[in-house]
Short mmCIF file of C-alpha atoms in Angstrom, two decimals:
data_model
loop_
_atom_site.label_atom_id
_atom_site.label_comp_id
_atom_site.label_asym_id
_atom_site.label_seq_id
_atom_site.Cartn_x
_atom_site.Cartn_y
_atom_site.Cartn_z
CA MET G 6 30.86 101.10 111.11
CA LEU G 7 28.50 100.61 108.17
CA LYS G 8 28.91 97.03 107.08
CA PHE G 9 27.00 94.09 105.72
CA SER G 10 29.30 91.34 106.97
CA GLY G 11 32.62 90.94 108.66
CA LEU G 12 34.35 90.72 105.26
CA VAL G 13 32.59 93.26 103.10
CA ILE G 14 32.46 96.90 104.14
CA TRP G 15 32.29 100.04 102.05
CA ARG G 16 33.05 103.74 102.16
CA LEU G 17 30.89 106.74 101.36
CA GLY G 18 32.86 109.57 99.82
CA SER G 19 32.25 113.22 100.53
CA ARG G 20 31.20 114.42 97.09
CA SER G 21 27.58 115.10 96.37
CA SER G 22 27.53 115.68 92.57
CA LEU G 23 25.34 113.59 90.25
CA ARG G 24 26.81 110.64 88.34
CA LYS G 25 27.25 111.57 84.68
CA TYR G 26 26.91 108.98 81.94
CA SER G 27 28.19 109.31 78.40
CA ALA G 28 26.41 106.28 76.98
CA PRO G 29 23.53 106.90 74.58
CA GLY G 30 21.22 105.07 76.93
CA ALA G 31 21.69 107.80 79.50
CA THR G 32 20.07 110.42 77.31
CA VAL G 33 16.78 111.60 78.74
CA PHE G 34 14.27 113.22 76.40
CA LYS G 35 11.77 115.67 77.76
CA ALA G 36 8.24 114.81 76.82
CA HIS G 37 5.45 117.31 76.44
CA LYS G 38 3.92 117.88 79.83
CA THR G 39 0.50 116.64 78.68
CA GLU G 40 1.91 113.45 77.11
CA PRO G 41 2.39 110.23 79.05
CA SER G 42 6.01 109.39 79.72
CA THR G 43 7.51 106.86 77.31
CA ASN G 44 11.14 106.63 78.47
CA VAL G 45 12.62 103.54 80.03
CA THR G 46 12.62 105.00 83.52
CA ASP G 47 8.91 105.62 83.49
CA ARG G 48 8.25 102.15 82.15
CA ASN G 49 10.22 100.71 85.02
CA VAL G 50 8.17 102.60 87.55
CA GLU G 51 4.94 101.53 85.93
CA GLY G 52 6.05 97.95 85.63
CA ASN G 53 6.89 97.91 89.31
CA THR G 54 3.46 99.16 90.25
CA LEU G 55 1.93 96.32 88.24
CA GLY G 56 3.41 93.82 90.63
CA ILE G 57 6.66 92.80 88.94
CA LYS G 58 8.94 92.26 91.93
CA ASP G 59 11.03 89.11 91.73
CA GLY G 60 13.31 88.10 88.85
CA PRO G 61 12.23 90.14 85.77
CA SER G 62 14.85 92.20 84.01
CA LEU G 63 14.51 95.71 82.66
CA VAL G 64 13.38 94.34 79.30
CA ALA G 65 10.71 92.17 80.93
CA ALA G 66 9.43 95.14 82.84
CA ALA G 67 9.26 97.18 79.67
CA PHE G 68 7.36 94.41 77.83
CA ALA G 69 4.98 94.06 80.74
CA SER G 70 4.13 97.72 80.53
CA LEU G 71 3.57 97.45 76.77
CA ASN G 72 0.89 94.81 77.30
CA SER G 73 -1.64 97.39 78.39
CA PRO G 74 -1.31 100.48 76.17
CA GLU G 75 -4.89 101.46 76.76
CA GLN G 76 -4.07 101.84 80.43
CA ASP G 77 -1.58 104.53 79.54
CA GLU G 78 -4.33 106.38 77.70
CA LYS G 79 -6.56 106.26 80.75
CA LYS G 80 -3.81 107.57 82.98
CA LYS G 81 -3.14 110.71 81.01
CA PRO G 82 -2.99 113.57 83.49
CA SER G 83 -5.54 116.32 83.22
CA ALA G 84 -4.51 119.79 82.19
CA LYS G 85 -4.70 120.91 85.83
CA SER G 86 -2.47 118.14 87.17
CA VAL G 87 1.26 118.55 87.53
CA LYS G 88 3.52 115.77 86.36
CA GLN G 89 5.88 114.35 88.98
CA SER G 90 9.52 115.05 88.42
CA ARG G 91 11.74 112.07 87.74
CA ALA G 92 13.33 112.55 91.17
CA GLN G 93 9.92 112.32 92.82
CA GLN G 94 9.07 109.22 90.79
CA LEU G 95 12.34 107.63 91.89
CA ASP G 96 11.63 108.53 95.52
CA SER G 97 8.23 106.86 95.26
CA GLN G 98 9.73 103.77 93.65
CA ILE G 99 12.30 103.42 96.45
CA ILE G 100 9.64 103.85 99.15
CA ARG G 101 7.41 101.18 97.53
CA ALA G 102 10.22 98.64 97.22
CA THR G 103 9.70 95.59 99.40
CA ASP G 104 12.60 93.35 98.33
CA VAL G 105 16.07 93.49 96.79
CA GLU G 106 14.89 93.11 93.20
CA SER G 107 12.27 95.85 93.35
CA LEU G 108 14.72 98.17 95.08
CA LEU G 109 17.61 97.56 92.68
CA LEU G 110 15.21 97.96 89.78
CA ALA G 111 15.20 101.62 90.73
CA ALA G 112 18.98 101.63 90.38
CA GLU G 113 18.56 101.05 86.65
CA ASN G 114 17.34 104.58 86.32
CA PRO G 115 19.90 106.35 84.10
CA VAL G 116 19.96 109.45 86.27
CA ILE G 117 20.52 108.62 89.96
CA SER G 118 21.67 111.27 92.39
CA ARG G 119 24.01 110.61 95.30
CA LYS G 120 21.02 111.19 97.59
CA HIS G 121 19.02 108.41 95.94
CA ALA G 122 22.01 106.06 95.93
CA LEU G 123 22.50 106.63 99.65
CA LYS G 124 18.81 106.11 100.33
CA MET G 125 18.81 102.76 98.51
CA VAL G 126 22.00 101.54 100.19
CA SER G 127 20.75 102.61 103.62
CA VAL G 128 17.58 100.57 103.02
CA LEU G 129 19.71 97.56 102.07
CA SER G 130 21.81 98.16 105.17
CA GLU G 131 18.72 98.15 107.37
CA TRP G 132 17.33 95.02 105.74
CA SER G 133 20.66 93.26 106.14
CA SER G 134 20.92 94.27 109.82
CA ASN G 135 17.41 92.94 110.43
CA ASN G 136 18.22 89.68 108.61
CA LYS G 137 15.52 90.40 106.09
CA VAL G 138 18.01 89.83 103.26
CA LYS G 139 21.49 88.36 102.94
CA LEU G 140 24.51 90.18 101.60
CA SER G 141 24.95 87.48 98.99
CA ASP G 142 21.57 88.47 97.55
CA PHE G 143 22.98 91.67 96.11
CA GLU G 144 26.72 92.11 96.75
CA LYS G 145 27.68 91.11 93.17
CA ASP G 146 24.66 92.62 91.48
CA PRO G 147 25.86 95.21 88.89
CA ARG G 148 23.14 97.59 90.02
CA PHE G 149 24.39 97.52 93.61
CA LEU G 150 27.98 98.02 92.45
CA LYS G 151 26.76 100.98 90.43
CA LEU G 152 25.39 102.52 93.64
CA CYS G 153 28.73 101.91 95.34
CA ARG G 154 30.55 103.69 92.51
CA ILE G 155 28.18 106.67 92.76
CA LEU G 156 28.79 106.96 96.48
CA ALA G 157 32.52 106.27 96.47
CA ARG G 158 33.62 107.77 93.16
CA THR G 159 36.32 105.12 93.13
CA PRO G 160 36.83 101.70 91.53
CA THR G 161 34.53 99.03 92.88
CA GLY G 162 37.18 97.40 95.05
CA GLN G 163 38.00 100.64 96.82
CA ALA G 164 34.32 101.50 97.08
CA MET G 165 33.88 98.58 99.44
CA SER G 166 36.34 100.08 101.94
CA SER G 167 35.15 101.03 105.40
CA LEU G 168 33.42 104.22 106.48
CA THR G 169 36.02 105.18 109.04
CA MET G 170 35.98 108.96 109.01
CA ALA G 171 33.20 110.88 110.70
CA GLU G 172 33.83 113.68 108.20
CA ASP G 173 32.54 111.38 105.48
CA LEU G 174 29.40 110.66 107.44
CA SER G 175 28.90 114.31 108.31
CA THR G 176 28.96 115.01 104.59
CA VAL G 177 26.37 112.30 104.12
CA LEU G 178 24.25 113.81 106.87
CA GLY G 179 24.35 117.11 105.07
CA ILE G 180 22.97 115.77 101.81
CA THR G 181 20.47 113.14 102.88
CA GLY G 182 17.31 113.09 104.93
CA ASP G 183 17.47 112.65 108.68
CA ASP G 184 15.65 109.31 108.64
CA GLU G 185 18.09 107.80 106.13
CA ALA G 186 21.08 109.13 108.07
CA ALA G 187 19.67 107.80 111.34
CA ARG G 188 19.66 104.30 109.86
CA LEU G 189 23.40 104.51 109.33
CA ILE G 190 24.17 105.49 112.92
CA ALA G 191 23.84 101.94 114.26
CA ASN G 192 26.66 100.81 111.97
CA LEU G 193 29.20 103.32 113.27
CA SER G 194 31.81 102.85 115.96
CA LEU G 195 31.65 104.80 119.22
CA PRO G 196 34.31 107.37 118.18
CA GLN G 197 32.49 107.95 114.89
CA MET G 198 29.16 108.55 116.63
CA ILE G 199 30.74 111.06 118.98
CA LYS G 200 32.32 112.88 116.04
CA VAL G 201 28.93 113.02 114.35
CA MET G 202 27.44 114.52 117.52
CA LYS G 203 30.20 117.15 117.48
CA ALA G 204 29.54 117.85 113.80
CA LEU G 205 25.86 118.47 114.55
CA GLN G 206 26.84 120.83 117.37
CA VAL G 207 29.27 122.77 115.18
CA LYS G 208 26.61 123.18 112.49
CA GLY G 209 23.93 124.00 115.05
CA ARG G 210 21.78 121.26 113.56
CA ARG G 211 19.32 119.96 116.14
CA SER G 212 17.94 116.98 114.27
CA THR G 213 15.81 115.01 116.71
CA PRO G 214 15.86 111.71 114.73
CA LEU G 215 19.65 111.82 114.47
CA LEU G 216 20.18 112.82 118.09
CA ARG G 217 17.87 110.08 119.31
CA ALA G 218 19.62 107.52 117.13
CA LEU G 219 23.00 108.69 118.42
CA SER G 220 21.85 108.66 122.03
CA TYR G 221 20.36 105.18 121.78
CA ASN G 222 23.34 103.63 120.01
CA ILE G 223 25.99 105.32 122.17
CA THR G 224 24.20 104.18 125.32
CA LYS G 225 24.14 100.54 124.27
CA GLN G 226 27.87 100.45 123.44
CA SER G 227 29.87 98.23 125.79
CA GLU G 228 33.03 100.31 125.27
CA LYS G 229 33.76 102.80 128.05
CA ILE G 230 33.45 106.48 127.17
CA ASP G 231 36.71 108.15 128.19
CA LEU G 232 36.89 111.62 129.76
CA LYS G 233 37.65 113.46 126.50
CA LYS G 234 34.76 111.83 124.68
CA SER G 235 32.50 112.44 127.68
CA ALA G 236 33.43 116.13 127.64
CA ASP G 237 32.72 116.36 123.91
CA LEU G 238 29.38 114.61 124.25
CA LEU G 239 28.22 116.71 127.20
CA PHE G 240 29.19 119.97 125.53
CA SER G 241 27.37 118.98 122.33
CA MET G 242 24.27 117.96 124.30
CA ALA G 243 24.31 121.27 126.17
CA ALA G 244 24.81 123.33 123.00
CA LEU G 245 22.04 121.44 121.18
CA ASN G 246 19.76 121.47 124.25
CA PHE G 247 19.40 117.70 124.11
CA PRO G 248 19.51 116.48 127.75
CA ASP G 249 18.75 112.83 127.10
CA PRO G 250 18.55 111.33 130.62
CA VAL G 251 19.66 107.81 129.66
CA LEU G 252 22.75 109.02 127.82
CA LEU G 253 23.56 111.50 130.60
CA ASP G 254 23.43 108.73 133.20
CA ARG G 255 25.64 106.51 131.04
CA ILE G 256 28.24 109.28 130.61
CA CYS G 257 28.24 110.14 134.31
CA SER G 258 28.65 106.49 135.27
CA ASP G 259 31.69 106.12 133.00
CA VAL G 260 33.19 109.40 134.24
CA VAL G 261 33.01 108.27 137.86
CA GLU G 262 34.70 104.99 136.94
CA ILE G 263 37.46 106.45 134.76
CA LEU G 264 38.17 109.69 136.64
CA PRO G 265 40.69 108.17 139.16
CA GLU G 266 42.95 107.31 136.22
CA ASN G 267 43.35 111.01 135.42
CA THR G 268 46.07 112.72 137.41
CA ASP G 269 47.21 115.57 135.20
CA LYS G 270 44.40 116.86 132.95
CA PRO G 271 42.28 119.48 134.76
CA ALA G 272 40.95 120.98 131.51
CA VAL G 273 38.79 117.96 130.67
CA VAL G 274 37.45 117.83 134.25
CA ASN G 275 36.58 121.52 134.03
CA SER G 276 34.83 121.01 130.68
CA ILE G 277 32.66 118.23 132.08
CA LEU G 278 31.72 120.31 135.12
CA VAL G 279 30.81 123.34 133.01
CA SER G 280 28.59 121.26 130.71
CA LEU G 281 26.81 119.62 133.66
CA GLY G 282 26.05 123.10 134.94
CA LEU G 283 24.74 124.22 131.55
CA LEU G 284 22.54 121.12 131.45
CA LYS G 285 21.39 121.76 135.05
CA TYR G 286 22.06 118.09 135.69
CA ARG G 287 22.28 117.30 139.40
CA HIS G 288 24.01 113.93 139.40
CA GLU G 289 25.41 114.13 142.91
CA THR G 290 27.85 111.24 142.59
CA VAL G 291 29.65 112.62 139.56
CA LEU G 292 29.51 116.21 140.85
CA LEU G 293 31.16 115.15 144.10
CA ALA G 294 33.79 113.09 142.28
CA LEU G 295 34.70 115.91 139.89
CA THR G 296 34.87 118.64 142.51
CA MET G 297 36.83 116.40 144.89
CA TRP G 298 39.27 115.83 142.02
CA ILE G 299 39.78 119.58 141.64
CA GLN G 300 40.18 119.91 145.38
CA LYS G 301 42.77 117.11 145.41
CA TYR G 302 44.77 118.41 142.45
CA ARG G 303 44.47 122.08 143.33
CA GLU G 304 48.12 122.73 142.45
CA ILE G 305 47.64 122.01 138.74
CA CYS G 306 44.25 123.70 138.45
CA ARG G 307 43.81 127.26 137.23
CA PRO G 308 41.74 129.84 139.15
CA GLY G 309 39.17 129.56 136.38
CA ASP G 310 38.78 125.84 137.06
CA ILE G 311 37.93 126.52 140.70
CA ALA G 312 35.52 129.30 139.73
CA SER G 313 33.78 127.04 137.16
CA ALA G 314 33.34 124.30 139.75
CA VAL G 315 31.72 126.72 142.21
CA ILE G 316 29.45 128.15 139.50
CA THR G 317 28.22 124.66 138.58
CA LEU G 318 27.62 123.75 142.23
CA ALA G 319 25.62 126.94 142.68
CA THR G 320 23.62 126.34 139.51
CA VAL G 321 22.42 122.92 140.67
CA ASN G 322 22.17 123.99 144.33
CA TYR G 323 24.54 121.31 145.61
CA LEU G 324 27.20 121.80 148.28
CA PRO G 325 28.35 118.70 150.19
CA ALA G 326 30.37 119.14 153.37
CA GLN G 327 33.42 117.45 151.82
CA LEU G 328 34.08 120.52 149.67
CA ASP G 329 34.91 123.01 152.40
CA SER G 330 38.50 123.27 151.16
CA LEU G 331 37.41 123.99 147.60
CA ILE G 332 35.01 126.71 148.75
CA GLU G 333 37.75 128.31 150.83
CA GLU G 334 39.98 128.36 147.76
CA ALA G 335 37.19 130.09 145.82
CA ILE G 336 36.64 132.66 148.57
CA LEU G 337 40.34 133.57 148.45
CA LEU G 338 40.34 134.20 144.69
CA LYS G 339 40.93 137.76 143.52
CA GLU G 340 39.21 139.57 140.69
CA ASP G 341 42.42 139.95 138.68
CA GLU G 342 42.98 136.17 138.75
CA LEU G 343 40.04 135.67 136.40
CA THR G 344 40.20 136.57 132.73
CA LYS G 345 37.02 138.66 132.46
CA ALA G 346 35.00 140.94 134.70
CA SER G 347 31.89 138.91 133.87
CA SER G 348 33.62 135.79 135.25
CA TRP G 349 34.18 137.57 138.56
CA LEU G 350 30.51 138.58 138.66
CA ASP G 351 29.46 134.97 138.02
CA LEU G 352 31.74 133.72 140.79
CA VAL G 353 30.51 136.27 143.35
CA PHE G 354 26.88 135.57 142.45
CA SER G 355 27.51 131.83 142.84
CA LEU G 356 29.12 132.33 146.24
CA LEU G 357 26.04 134.36 147.21
CA ILE G 358 23.76 131.51 146.10
CA LEU G 359 25.77 129.09 148.23
CA ASP G 360 25.64 131.59 151.12
CA LYS G 361 29.45 131.81 151.16
CA ALA G 362 30.00 135.35 149.82
CA ARG G 363 31.73 137.92 152.00
CA GLU G 364 30.70 141.57 152.11
CA HIS G 365 33.79 142.66 150.19
CA HIS G 366 32.92 140.22 147.39
CA LEU G 367 29.46 141.69 147.00
CA VAL G 368 30.52 145.32 147.25
CA SER G 369 33.25 144.81 144.64
CA THR G 370 30.64 144.04 141.97
CA VAL G 371 28.53 147.18 142.46
CA LYS G 372 31.40 149.67 142.51
CA PRO G 373 31.39 152.15 139.60
CA GLU G 374 34.84 151.04 138.45
CA PHE G 375 33.70 147.41 138.17
CA ILE G 376 30.60 148.46 136.23
CA GLU G 377 32.93 150.31 133.85
CA LYS G 378 34.87 147.09 133.29
CA LEU G 379 31.65 145.31 132.40
CA LEU G 380 30.66 148.13 130.03
CA SER G 381 34.06 148.05 128.34
CA ALA G 382 33.03 144.73 126.76
CA GLY G 383 29.78 146.22 125.44
CA GLU G 384 26.32 146.63 126.85
CA ILE G 385 25.80 144.64 130.03
CA PRO G 386 23.59 141.61 129.21
CA ILE G 387 20.19 141.38 130.87
CA PRO G 388 21.09 138.26 132.93
CA SER G 389 24.16 140.06 134.33
CA ARG G 390 22.10 143.12 135.19
CA ARG G 391 19.61 140.95 137.05
CA LYS G 392 22.48 139.37 139.00
CA LEU G 393 23.72 142.84 139.93
CA MET G 394 20.22 143.80 141.10
CA SER G 395 20.01 140.71 143.32
CA ILE G 396 23.47 141.34 144.77
CA ASP G 397 22.62 144.97 145.47
CA ALA G 398 19.34 143.97 147.15
CA TYR G 399 21.18 141.50 149.37
CA ILE G 400 23.70 144.18 150.37
CA GLY G 401 20.86 146.51 151.32
CA LEU G 402 19.09 143.86 153.39
CA LYS G 403 22.10 142.20 155.00
CA PHE G 404 24.54 145.09 155.26
CA PRO G 405 22.37 148.22 155.54
CA SER G 406 25.27 150.38 156.71
CA THR G 407 27.19 149.85 153.47
CA THR G 408 27.23 153.04 151.43
CA THR G 409 28.44 151.58 148.13
CA ARG G 410 25.38 150.62 146.14
CA LEU G 411 24.51 149.85 142.54
CA ALA G 412 23.87 152.79 140.22
CA GLU G 413 20.14 153.14 139.61
CA ASP G 414 20.45 153.27 135.83
CA ILE G 415 21.66 149.62 135.73
CA ALA G 416 18.17 148.45 136.71
CA VAL G 417 16.37 150.74 134.27
CA GLY G 418 14.77 148.93 131.34
CA VAL G 419 15.51 145.42 132.57
CA PRO G 420 12.60 143.25 131.34
CA ILE G 421 11.44 140.74 133.93
CA VAL G 422 8.60 138.75 132.40
CA TYR G 423 7.35 135.18 132.31
CA THR G 424 8.06 132.78 129.50
CA LYS G 425 4.96 131.40 127.78
CA GLU G 426 5.21 128.07 129.62
CA LYS G 427 5.77 129.73 132.99
CA ALA G 428 2.84 132.08 132.45
CA LEU G 429 0.51 129.12 131.86
CA TYR G 430 1.75 127.36 134.98
CA VAL G 431 1.40 130.46 137.16
CA GLN G 432 -2.09 131.07 135.79
CA SER G 433 -3.17 127.60 136.90
CA ILE G 434 -1.87 128.42 140.40
CA MET G 435 -3.77 131.71 140.46
CA ASP G 436 -6.94 129.97 139.31
CA THR G 437 -6.60 127.69 142.31
CA PHE G 438 -6.09 130.59 144.68
CA ARG G 439 -9.47 132.02 143.72
CA SER G 440 -11.04 129.34 145.88
CA LEU G 441 -8.92 130.46 148.82
CA VAL G 442 -8.65 134.20 148.35
CA SER G 443 -11.62 135.50 146.40
CA ALA G 444 -11.19 139.28 146.46
CA GLU G 445 -8.34 141.14 144.75
CA THR G 446 -7.84 143.16 147.93
CA PHE G 447 -6.52 139.97 149.53
CA LEU G 448 -4.16 138.87 146.72
CA ARG G 449 -1.57 140.76 144.66
CA LYS G 450 -0.34 139.05 141.48
CA GLU G 451 2.85 139.22 139.38
CA CYS G 452 4.81 141.18 141.92
CA GLN G 453 7.97 142.99 140.86
CA SER G 454 10.46 142.38 143.64
CA GLY G 455 12.87 145.11 142.61
CA MET G 456 15.58 142.53 143.24
CA GLY G 457 15.95 141.14 139.72
CA PHE G 458 13.03 138.70 139.65
CA LEU G 459 9.27 138.30 139.73
CA TYR G 460 7.36 136.47 142.40
CA ASP G 461 3.97 135.21 141.43
CA ALA G 462 1.73 136.56 144.20
CA GLU G 463 1.57 137.75 147.78
CA PHE G 464 -1.18 137.58 150.38
CA VAL G 465 -1.57 137.69 154.15
CA VAL G 466 -3.06 135.13 156.55
CA ASP G 467 -3.53 134.96 160.30
CA SER G 468 -2.39 132.14 162.55
CA LYS G 469 -5.43 130.06 161.48
CA CYS G 470 -4.66 130.51 157.78
CA HIS G 471 -7.58 132.87 157.27
CA PRO G 472 -6.87 135.53 154.63
CA VAL G 473 -6.40 139.12 155.76
CA SER G 474 -6.83 142.20 153.59
CA LEU G 475 -3.50 143.53 152.35
CA ASP G 476 -4.39 147.07 153.41
CA LYS G 477 -5.39 146.07 156.94
CA ALA G 478 -2.34 143.87 157.35
CA ALA G 479 0.16 146.63 156.62
CA ASN G 480 0.76 147.52 160.29
CA ARG G 481 -0.12 144.22 161.94
CA LYS G 482 2.55 142.00 163.45
CA ASP G 483 0.34 139.02 164.27
CA VAL G 484 -0.11 138.00 160.62
CA HIS G 485 2.00 136.16 158.10
CA ARG G 486 2.96 137.67 154.75
CA ILE G 487 3.17 134.92 152.14
CA ALA G 488 5.07 135.19 148.85
CA VAL G 489 4.26 132.61 146.17
CA LEU G 490 6.94 131.19 143.88
CA GLY G 491 5.74 128.75 141.24
CA LEU G 492 8.52 126.48 140.01
CA ASP G 493 8.04 125.00 136.55
CA TYR G 494 10.27 122.60 134.60
CA HIS G 495 12.92 125.25 133.92
CA ASP G 496 13.18 126.21 137.60
CA LEU G 497 14.25 122.75 138.80
CA THR G 498 17.40 120.72 138.27
CA ARG G 499 17.37 117.58 136.17
CA LYS G 500 17.67 114.06 137.62
CA GLU G 501 17.13 115.32 141.18
CA PHE G 502 14.11 117.64 141.15
CA VAL G 503 15.19 120.45 143.46
CA PRO G 504 14.97 124.23 142.88
CA LEU G 505 17.87 125.74 141.01
CA GLY G 506 20.33 127.68 143.10
CA VAL G 507 19.09 131.01 141.77
CA ASN G 508 15.53 130.19 142.84
CA LYS G 509 16.72 129.36 146.36
CA LEU G 510 18.45 132.74 146.42
CA TYR G 511 15.19 134.44 145.46
CA SER G 512 13.48 132.67 148.37
CA ARG G 513 16.19 133.87 150.76
CA LEU G 514 15.85 137.45 149.54
CA LEU G 515 12.07 137.34 150.09
CA GLN G 516 12.60 135.89 153.57
CA LEU G 517 14.99 138.74 154.37
CA LYS G 518 12.15 141.10 153.44
CA GLY G 519 9.84 139.43 155.95
CA TYR G 520 7.94 136.99 153.74
CA LYS G 521 7.17 133.34 154.29
CA VAL G 522 7.82 131.74 150.90
CA LEU G 523 5.36 129.24 149.45
CA GLU G 524 7.21 127.33 146.72
CA ILE G 525 4.97 125.34 144.39
CA PRO G 526 7.03 122.98 142.17
CA TYR G 527 5.41 121.43 139.12
CA THR G 528 6.39 117.98 140.43
CA GLU G 529 3.85 118.39 143.27
CA PHE G 530 1.20 120.61 141.68
CA ASN G 531 -0.51 119.35 138.55
CA PRO G 532 -2.73 121.89 136.74
CA LYS G 533 -4.74 118.99 135.32
CA ASP G 534 -5.75 117.71 138.76
CA LYS G 535 -9.23 118.41 140.04
CA LEU G 536 -9.70 121.79 141.66
CA VAL G 537 -10.41 120.26 145.07
CA THR G 538 -7.08 118.38 144.92
CA ARG G 539 -5.15 121.52 144.03
CA VAL G 540 -6.84 123.57 146.74
CA LYS G 541 -6.14 120.90 149.35
CA TYR G 542 -2.46 120.84 148.35
CA ILE G 543 -2.07 124.60 148.81
CA GLU G 544 -3.96 124.55 152.12
CA ASN G 545 -1.68 121.82 153.45
CA ARG G 546 1.44 123.68 152.35
CA LEU G 547 0.21 126.86 154.03
CA LYS G 548 -0.42 125.02 157.27
CA GLU G 549 3.10 123.56 157.13
CA ILE G 550 4.62 127.02 156.68
CA ILE G 551 2.60 128.62 159.49
CA SER G 552 3.20 125.66 161.79
CA SER G 553 6.96 125.72 161.25
CA THR G 554 7.02 129.48 161.90
CA THR G 555 5.08 129.09 165.15
CA LYS G 556 7.44 126.38 166.40
CA SER G 557 10.53 128.40 165.59
#
């Protein structure tokens, strides 16, 4: 709550129009653009720059500026210069202010916008919070009360009411700069801050200063964040792609503590689980607590709640033994129990990631009639087509006798390319491999798997890790075919750095095709390390893979 003491608090209204004055003193005359400004506002600005800070009134400032008329002559702008607008001059005056008097001097400007009034009050708020000034220094000053009237559009007494509605603040956030708005965040209550976060999400406004201010101030609140607020926060963070680790940990900690009190609200539990999956946040304690809750209260949960829980578990590649009952419930779900065909595809793909899918699950998604259901909602999205390609590849490798396969046209035109960041990371890996495998006949790069994904390279080595030509190795059984999968930031879960479930599925598919998979996560391989360090890392990993294969 924005306040300067326990007794005096004020409210910002939602209007953003300029204050209009009918007094003659409010009239502003436009000077010729090559003439120096002679109105009162400009004199105030000039007087302030001459060092008048404490005590002098508007008249004193005007007289001070009149003492040096020749200075005005010297400061005439050239024909090429552009005169600052009055708004810009006022902005500069506010920025230069160092105390209450110099700041409120700017409030004497006859034309003050709501934006400028908010900026000045937010500065006073910050100074008061930092004990730089006291409320008594300005609370009865007519210039401060004028700012309150501009912001509140109400009588002075009502203008000092509290800022209790997040809608008011969201209006403020829409008309002021991010830095000024961020200053106000610390003065809000926890519910207000959460409503502001929701407002940013609804508007799609990813303001880093505001989000950081919200995250910091929400985290330091002693009040517990209930399940509904936690769900709102997590969804907003996912939608705005703002996975602040400190705030995420705080939310998860409160969820674990408060969750046992909930006995009849599966929707909020489902919402939290879905958002954690979207954020790829592998907080094992809260994931176990939430999924155990769904398992315990299965009778009041919808089929979609069970499916969402399994999808999140698959996303973050987490499946504790305590959830056997939940997985069995998911396996027994039928396609018609879910609202959309795409939801069934997501569930089957997730069961495949967790290695729990049955043959009939997989085959159901590649049947022509199911593809028609997907097409009835429009063109099948690229991510869904890649899932279908992976499922079809698994069917072919694991159940070769199955005759129902994916129509070939589904895979046509599916772009499978690196992001810019991934391309840079993979290039650093390939640069390292040049010291191990020099000739192109020994190393194939950017390999299209035909299974819905790229793998970065493949090569062949013998039992002593010596490279073998790809052509010569085609018919040899005493060599090891190695597939390389580089894992950058987007390929690992947050908090616990493990490969995402989909990346583990890709490794399994490559293994089914006879490859030994060399995963290179960015947490272990630093492109900025010396070449000898990077080469040694890859050599050691290769030896581990070959050694484990020999033992098995």
